[in-house]
Amino acid sequence: MTVLSLDQLEAHLWRAADILRGAIDASDYKHYIFGLLFYKRLCDVWEEEYEERLARYGDEELAADPEEHRFPIPVGHFWKDVRRHTTDIGTHLNVAFHAVEDANHRLRGVFQDVDFNNKERFPDAVLEKLLQHFERYRLRNVDVEPDVLGQAYEYLIAQFADDAGKKGGEFYTPKMVVRLIVECLRPDEGMSIYDPTCGSGGMLLEVVHHLERLGKNPKSLSLFGQERNLNTWAICQMNLFLHDIDDASVARGDTLIDPKHLIGEGVRRQGVDGLMDTLKGVHLARGAIRTFDRVLANPPFSLKQWGHDVWSNGDPFARDRYGCPPKSYADLAFVQHMIASLKHDGMLGVVLPHGILFRSGAEGRIREGMLKDDLIEAVIGLAPNLFYGAGIPACIVIIRKDKPAERKGKVLFVNGVEQFVEGKAQNHLSASNVAVLARAFHDYADVDRLARVVPIQEIATNDHNLNISRYVHVTEDAEDLDVAEEVEKLLELREQRDTAEAKMMGFLKELGYVPEGA
């Protein structure tokens, strides 16, 4: 067997997707490729451990004892067992996957949407070709170190995000954007880390890599996450497992409606308990929000169906300290959840669309409240077109409940619009770009065309508008035209027009001026 380099492994995994092209949608490749990769790795590592124990003890029964292995593989459900079958291969794969899940509590659900038992999509000939492809390389630890396999896995996630367009982008944040957040937050040994919309686990893993780069012990970290999308949760579990991380606590569920990381007795609001407890049969308000040293996330931009009906009656976990966000924009609900999840001396970094920096109404009031409590430490604008499927510009907001004395009463604005490497379809941040932006945050000083420290009183005179180009100009004009803000205004006006038109047509229909079905 050949020892695999990272490049070889990446190319090998990507070619597996070629076998499935045409049979299923690009957005679905990942479930099957990830599932097979994960299963093959489990089986190969188990056999590696078995042979090592057998050589050590000279006893087959002892070498197969579950206590001698990191995870059990039930007898009859190894890769080699599935390969004995030339017909109904999909059925045998499914049975093996379920057997592995049943035998490993922490892997329950990781294969739930990997269903090969559909002969129209996966005829035996295709599956035989796919399994032969995976057999070209052995995936034991001696062949592929956990970190190399994990890196290849991250590569695959990025490739699938690129291949699947917007749908893929829902669970993948470009690695260098994540690195920038981590470089700003500077997590350290012994800290608790939390990502409330953890997707495939990229942010949690980057914290691990950050400590590795510094020569520190990442095993001392306590990692926590929550993910609503069950398929993505499964990918996250596999991703962490393949990086040799066994003790992360990643929960399934909707962070805004049903936060899972709680402590103690619930914080309940009188008068709404009945409503909360009966809503969709979900029992809410069962504990207080747990707090962490570092909180970081890239929540879905401007989520529509996010639980406004619940929060508008008062969030049962008291996270709505600064108000209920609009029905069509969940961004500041996620931010308030993250603030509630932050220790007094902790820091958080969150990726957000520019709209939250200047939109008025409920979002304006929430922004004003956070500024008056002096929570916002920095707003870092990112270059356009960095995210898969999201062309609108984004920013990173850094929040700290207890800022250093010299930063109190101020907000640092960093305009990173010129910090990017242009790509054909997608721009990206280089290591140099990340270094420039992170240094600007840590220096916390004025830099021409890049950064400016602004007193909160000045922001208040601007109606608490945090639009970056208002404070840091990159052209000679007195104030740069912010295309994002102008587009937001246009979309808002268009929505108001559509609502008014629908209302008017409703009245006309009631009066009989518009025929039914028109």
Tab-separated table of C-alpha atoms in Angstrom, residues 245-477:
chain	number	residue	atom	x	y	z
A	245	ILE	CA	-11.380	14.695	18.233
A	246	ASP	CA	-13.620	12.429	20.285
A	247	ASP	CA	-14.875	14.677	23.049
A	248	ALA	CA	-16.492	17.658	21.284
A	249	SER	CA	-20.118	18.228	22.254
A	250	VAL	CA	-22.056	18.995	19.075
A	251	ALA	CA	-25.820	19.006	19.513
A	252	ARG	CA	-28.560	18.774	16.929
A	253	GLY	CA	-31.294	21.386	16.919
A	254	ASP	CA	-32.347	24.965	16.254
A	255	THR	CA	-30.162	27.318	18.286
A	256	LEU	CA	-32.685	30.159	18.343
A	257	ILE	CA	-35.713	28.043	19.286
A	258	ASP	CA	-34.168	25.146	21.145
A	259	PRO	CA	-30.662	25.915	22.434
A	260	LYS	CA	-29.043	22.723	23.690
A	261	HIS	CA	-26.111	23.930	25.778
A	262	LEU	CA	-27.772	24.853	29.047
A	263	ILE	CA	-27.030	24.788	32.738
A	264	GLY	CA	-29.163	24.736	35.879
A	265	GLU	CA	-32.811	25.598	36.144
A	266	GLY	CA	-34.633	27.445	33.413
A	267	VAL	CA	-35.060	31.161	33.152
A	268	ARG	CA	-38.742	31.467	32.600
A	269	ARG	CA	-40.921	34.412	31.809
A	270	GLN	CA	-44.246	34.471	33.551
A	271	GLY	CA	-47.243	34.302	31.277
A	272	VAL	CA	-45.550	32.657	28.323
A	273	ASP	CA	-44.571	29.290	29.790
A	274	GLY	CA	-47.721	27.585	28.534
A	275	LEU	CA	-47.221	28.868	25.025
A	276	MET	CA	-43.578	27.905	25.034
A	277	ASP	CA	-44.140	24.401	26.360
A	278	THR	CA	-46.809	23.562	23.839
A	279	LEU	CA	-45.140	25.079	20.802
A	280	LYS	CA	-44.606	22.245	18.319
A	281	GLY	CA	-44.397	19.878	21.249
A	282	VAL	CA	-40.970	21.180	22.101
A	283	HIS	CA	-40.234	21.699	25.749
A	284	LEU	CA	-38.404	24.943	26.060
A	285	ALA	CA	-36.980	26.980	28.873
A	286	ARG	CA	-35.460	23.998	30.639
A	287	GLY	CA	-32.233	25.709	31.669
A	288	ALA	CA	-30.135	28.848	31.519
A	289	ILE	CA	-27.804	29.515	28.605
A	290	ARG	CA	-24.329	28.112	29.222
A	291	THR	CA	-21.464	30.575	28.828
A	292	PHE	CA	-18.087	30.114	27.113
A	293	ASP	CA	-14.677	31.792	26.852
A	294	ARG	CA	-14.845	32.211	23.087
A	295	VAL	CA	-17.940	32.205	20.875
A	296	LEU	CA	-17.643	32.342	17.093
A	297	ALA	CA	-20.072	31.725	14.255
A	298	ASN	CA	-21.133	32.394	10.703
A	299	PRO	CA	-24.936	32.232	11.010
A	300	PRO	CA	-27.072	31.995	7.845
A	301	PHE	CA	-27.501	35.509	6.449
A	302	SER	CA	-30.899	37.136	6.961
A	303	LEU	CA	-32.772	33.928	7.782
A	304	LYS	CA	-36.536	34.258	7.234
A	305	GLN	CA	-38.105	31.406	9.234
A	306	TRP	CA	-36.201	31.786	12.453
A	307	GLY	CA	-38.707	31.852	15.331
A	308	HIS	CA	-39.907	35.438	15.302
A	309	ASP	CA	-43.305	34.263	16.557
A	310	VAL	CA	-41.612	32.973	19.727
A	311	TRP	CA	-39.185	35.811	20.308
A	312	SER	CA	-41.847	38.474	19.689
A	313	ASN	CA	-43.580	37.191	22.830
A	314	GLY	CA	-40.353	37.307	24.790
A	315	ASP	CA	-37.538	34.809	24.412
A	316	PRO	CA	-37.937	32.179	27.162
A	317	PHE	CA	-34.165	32.220	27.702
A	318	ALA	CA	-34.060	36.025	28.074
A	319	ARG	CA	-31.652	36.429	25.164
A	320	ASP	CA	-33.658	39.309	23.656
A	321	ARG	CA	-32.075	41.891	25.962
A	322	TYR	CA	-31.908	44.486	23.199
A	323	GLY	CA	-35.188	43.630	21.472
A	324	CYS	CA	-36.770	41.271	18.971
A	325	PRO	CA	-35.233	41.391	15.461
A	326	PRO	CA	-37.506	41.758	12.403
A	327	LYS	CA	-39.411	38.790	11.030
A	328	SER	CA	-37.265	38.645	7.891
A	329	TYR	CA	-33.835	39.096	9.463
A	330	ALA	CA	-32.544	36.694	12.131
A	331	ASP	CA	-29.014	38.124	12.144
A	332	LEU	CA	-29.292	40.017	15.417
A	333	ALA	CA	-31.140	37.145	17.084
A	334	PHE	CA	-28.027	35.035	16.529
A	335	VAL	CA	-25.838	37.867	17.813
A	336	GLN	CA	-27.935	38.198	20.982
A	337	HIS	CA	-27.786	34.432	21.522
A	338	MET	CA	-24.010	34.633	21.224
A	339	ILE	CA	-23.840	37.521	23.707
A	340	ALA	CA	-25.937	35.494	26.167
A	341	SER	CA	-23.506	32.580	25.627
A	342	LEU	CA	-20.423	34.685	26.406
A	343	LYS	CA	-18.599	34.793	29.723
A	344	HIS	CA	-18.051	38.227	31.254
A	345	ASP	CA	-14.365	38.158	30.285
A	346	GLY	CA	-14.948	36.317	27.002
A	347	MET	CA	-14.841	37.451	23.358
A	348	LEU	CA	-17.011	36.663	20.378
A	349	GLY	CA	-16.589	37.048	16.642
A	350	VAL	CA	-19.453	36.715	14.183
A	351	VAL	CA	-19.780	36.980	10.403
A	352	LEU	CA	-22.726	39.150	9.384
A	353	PRO	CA	-24.152	40.850	6.276
A	354	HIS	CA	-23.522	44.592	6.030
A	355	GLY	CA	-27.252	45.279	6.373
A	356	ILE	CA	-27.169	44.890	10.154
A	357	LEU	CA	-24.742	47.818	10.347
A	358	PHE	CA	-27.205	50.424	9.112
A	359	ARG	CA	-30.761	49.045	8.852
A	360	SER	CA	-33.223	51.081	10.921
A	361	GLY	CA	-36.287	49.984	12.910
A	362	ALA	CA	-35.890	47.077	15.320
A	363	GLU	CA	-32.332	46.402	14.190
A	364	GLY	CA	-31.409	50.051	14.731
A	365	ARG	CA	-32.711	49.880	18.298
A	366	ILE	CA	-30.810	46.650	18.998
A	367	ARG	CA	-27.619	48.182	17.603
A	368	GLU	CA	-28.138	51.291	19.741
A	369	GLY	CA	-28.572	49.150	22.871
A	370	MET	CA	-25.377	47.209	22.233
A	371	LEU	CA	-23.446	50.433	21.605
A	372	LYS	CA	-24.763	52.050	24.788
A	373	ASP	CA	-23.628	48.969	26.735
A	374	ASP	CA	-20.229	49.353	25.025
A	375	LEU	CA	-20.178	45.759	23.733
A	376	ILE	CA	-18.949	46.306	20.168
A	377	GLU	CA	-15.166	46.337	20.026
A	378	ALA	CA	-14.618	46.253	16.268
A	379	VAL	CA	-16.314	46.024	12.888
A	380	ILE	CA	-14.121	44.509	10.189
A	381	GLY	CA	-15.396	44.863	6.626
A	382	LEU	CA	-14.541	42.042	4.235
A	383	ALA	CA	-14.014	42.212	0.488
A	384	PRO	CA	-16.949	41.196	-1.741
A	385	ASN	CA	-17.497	37.752	-3.217
A	386	LEU	CA	-15.589	35.756	-0.607
A	387	PHE	CA	-18.455	33.407	0.286
A	388	TYR	CA	-19.900	30.540	-1.705
A	389	GLY	CA	-23.268	31.579	-3.055
A	390	ALA	CA	-23.328	34.953	-1.288
A	391	GLY	CA	-22.134	37.871	-3.391
A	392	ILE	CA	-23.154	40.504	-0.862
A	393	PRO	CA	-20.362	41.967	1.252
A	394	ALA	CA	-19.986	40.685	4.777
A	395	CYS	CA	-18.273	41.884	7.910
A	396	ILE	CA	-16.927	40.457	11.141
A	397	VAL	CA	-18.162	42.003	14.367
A	398	ILE	CA	-16.022	41.512	17.471
A	399	ILE	CA	-17.846	41.831	20.795
A	400	ARG	CA	-16.488	41.863	24.318
A	401	LYS	CA	-18.526	42.422	27.510
A	402	ASP	CA	-15.557	43.868	29.364
A	403	LYS	CA	-13.291	45.704	26.954
A	404	PRO	CA	-9.757	46.706	27.955
A	405	ALA	CA	-9.796	50.143	29.626
A	406	GLU	CA	-8.141	51.875	26.662
A	407	ARG	CA	-10.835	50.579	24.271
A	408	LYS	CA	-13.880	51.530	26.348
A	409	GLY	CA	-16.227	53.998	24.707
A	410	LYS	CA	-14.761	53.311	21.249
A	411	VAL	CA	-15.325	51.111	18.205
A	412	LEU	CA	-12.589	50.183	15.740
A	413	PHE	CA	-13.609	50.178	12.096
A	414	VAL	CA	-11.446	48.229	9.649
A	415	ASN	CA	-12.233	48.601	5.955
A	416	GLY	CA	-10.917	45.428	4.327
A	417	VAL	CA	-12.483	46.073	0.936
A	418	GLU	CA	-9.016	46.203	-0.680
A	419	GLN	CA	-7.715	43.134	1.136
A	420	PHE	CA	-8.370	40.168	-1.158
A	421	VAL	CA	-6.971	38.089	-3.998
A	422	GLU	CA	-9.155	38.147	-7.072
A	423	GLY	CA	-10.338	34.787	-8.372
A	424	LYS	CA	-12.197	33.738	-11.509
A	425	ALA	CA	-15.446	32.889	-9.772
A	426	GLN	CA	-14.632	33.596	-6.157
A	427	ASN	CA	-12.309	36.005	-4.398
A	428	HIS	CA	-10.328	34.821	-1.400
A	429	LEU	CA	-8.165	36.070	1.441
A	430	SER	CA	-4.463	35.301	1.406
A	431	ALA	CA	-2.402	34.714	4.537
A	432	SER	CA	-1.051	38.218	4.026
A	433	ASN	CA	-4.564	39.695	3.888
A	434	VAL	CA	-5.490	37.905	7.111
A	435	ALA	CA	-2.322	39.173	8.791
A	436	VAL	CA	-3.056	42.784	7.771
A	437	LEU	CA	-6.632	42.685	9.063
A	438	ALA	CA	-5.790	40.844	12.299
A	439	ARG	CA	-2.919	43.240	13.009
A	440	ALA	CA	-5.248	46.198	12.465
A	441	PHE	CA	-7.602	44.753	15.085
A	442	HIS	CA	-4.906	44.090	17.671
A	443	ASP	CA	-3.118	47.434	17.124
A	444	TYR	CA	-6.440	49.258	17.574
A	445	ALA	CA	-5.147	52.450	15.988
A	446	ASP	CA	-5.853	54.695	13.010
A	447	VAL	CA	-4.303	53.543	9.724
A	448	ASP	CA	-4.854	55.569	6.555
A	449	ARG	CA	-7.367	53.894	4.193
A	450	LEU	CA	-7.649	50.880	6.502
A	451	ALA	CA	-8.670	51.523	10.105
A	452	ARG	CA	-10.030	54.178	12.413
A	453	VAL	CA	-10.910	54.226	16.125
A	454	VAL	CA	-14.214	56.055	16.509
A	455	PRO	CA	-15.708	57.348	19.784
A	456	ILE	CA	-19.183	55.989	20.477
A	457	GLN	CA	-20.448	59.592	20.837
A	458	GLU	CA	-19.608	60.182	17.150
A	459	ILE	CA	-21.463	57.000	16.165
A	460	ALA	CA	-24.450	58.200	18.209
A	461	THR	CA	-24.543	61.454	16.221
A	462	ASN	CA	-24.746	59.279	13.097
A	463	ASP	CA	-27.905	57.656	14.446
A	464	HIS	CA	-25.864	54.622	15.612
A	465	ASN	CA	-25.052	53.772	12.016
A	466	LEU	CA	-22.050	51.426	11.828
A	467	ASN	CA	-21.621	51.515	8.070
A	468	ILE	CA	-17.870	51.077	7.618
A	469	SER	CA	-17.400	53.411	4.644
A	470	ARG	CA	-18.854	56.236	6.746
A	471	TYR	CA	-15.784	56.083	9.009
A	472	VAL	CA	-12.947	54.666	6.865
A	473	HIS	CA	-12.618	56.034	3.331
A	474	VAL	CA	-10.659	54.206	0.670
A	475	THR	CA	-11.162	56.856	-2.025
A	476	GLU	CA	-10.483	60.566	-2.108
A	477	ASP	CA	-14.178	61.360	-1.845
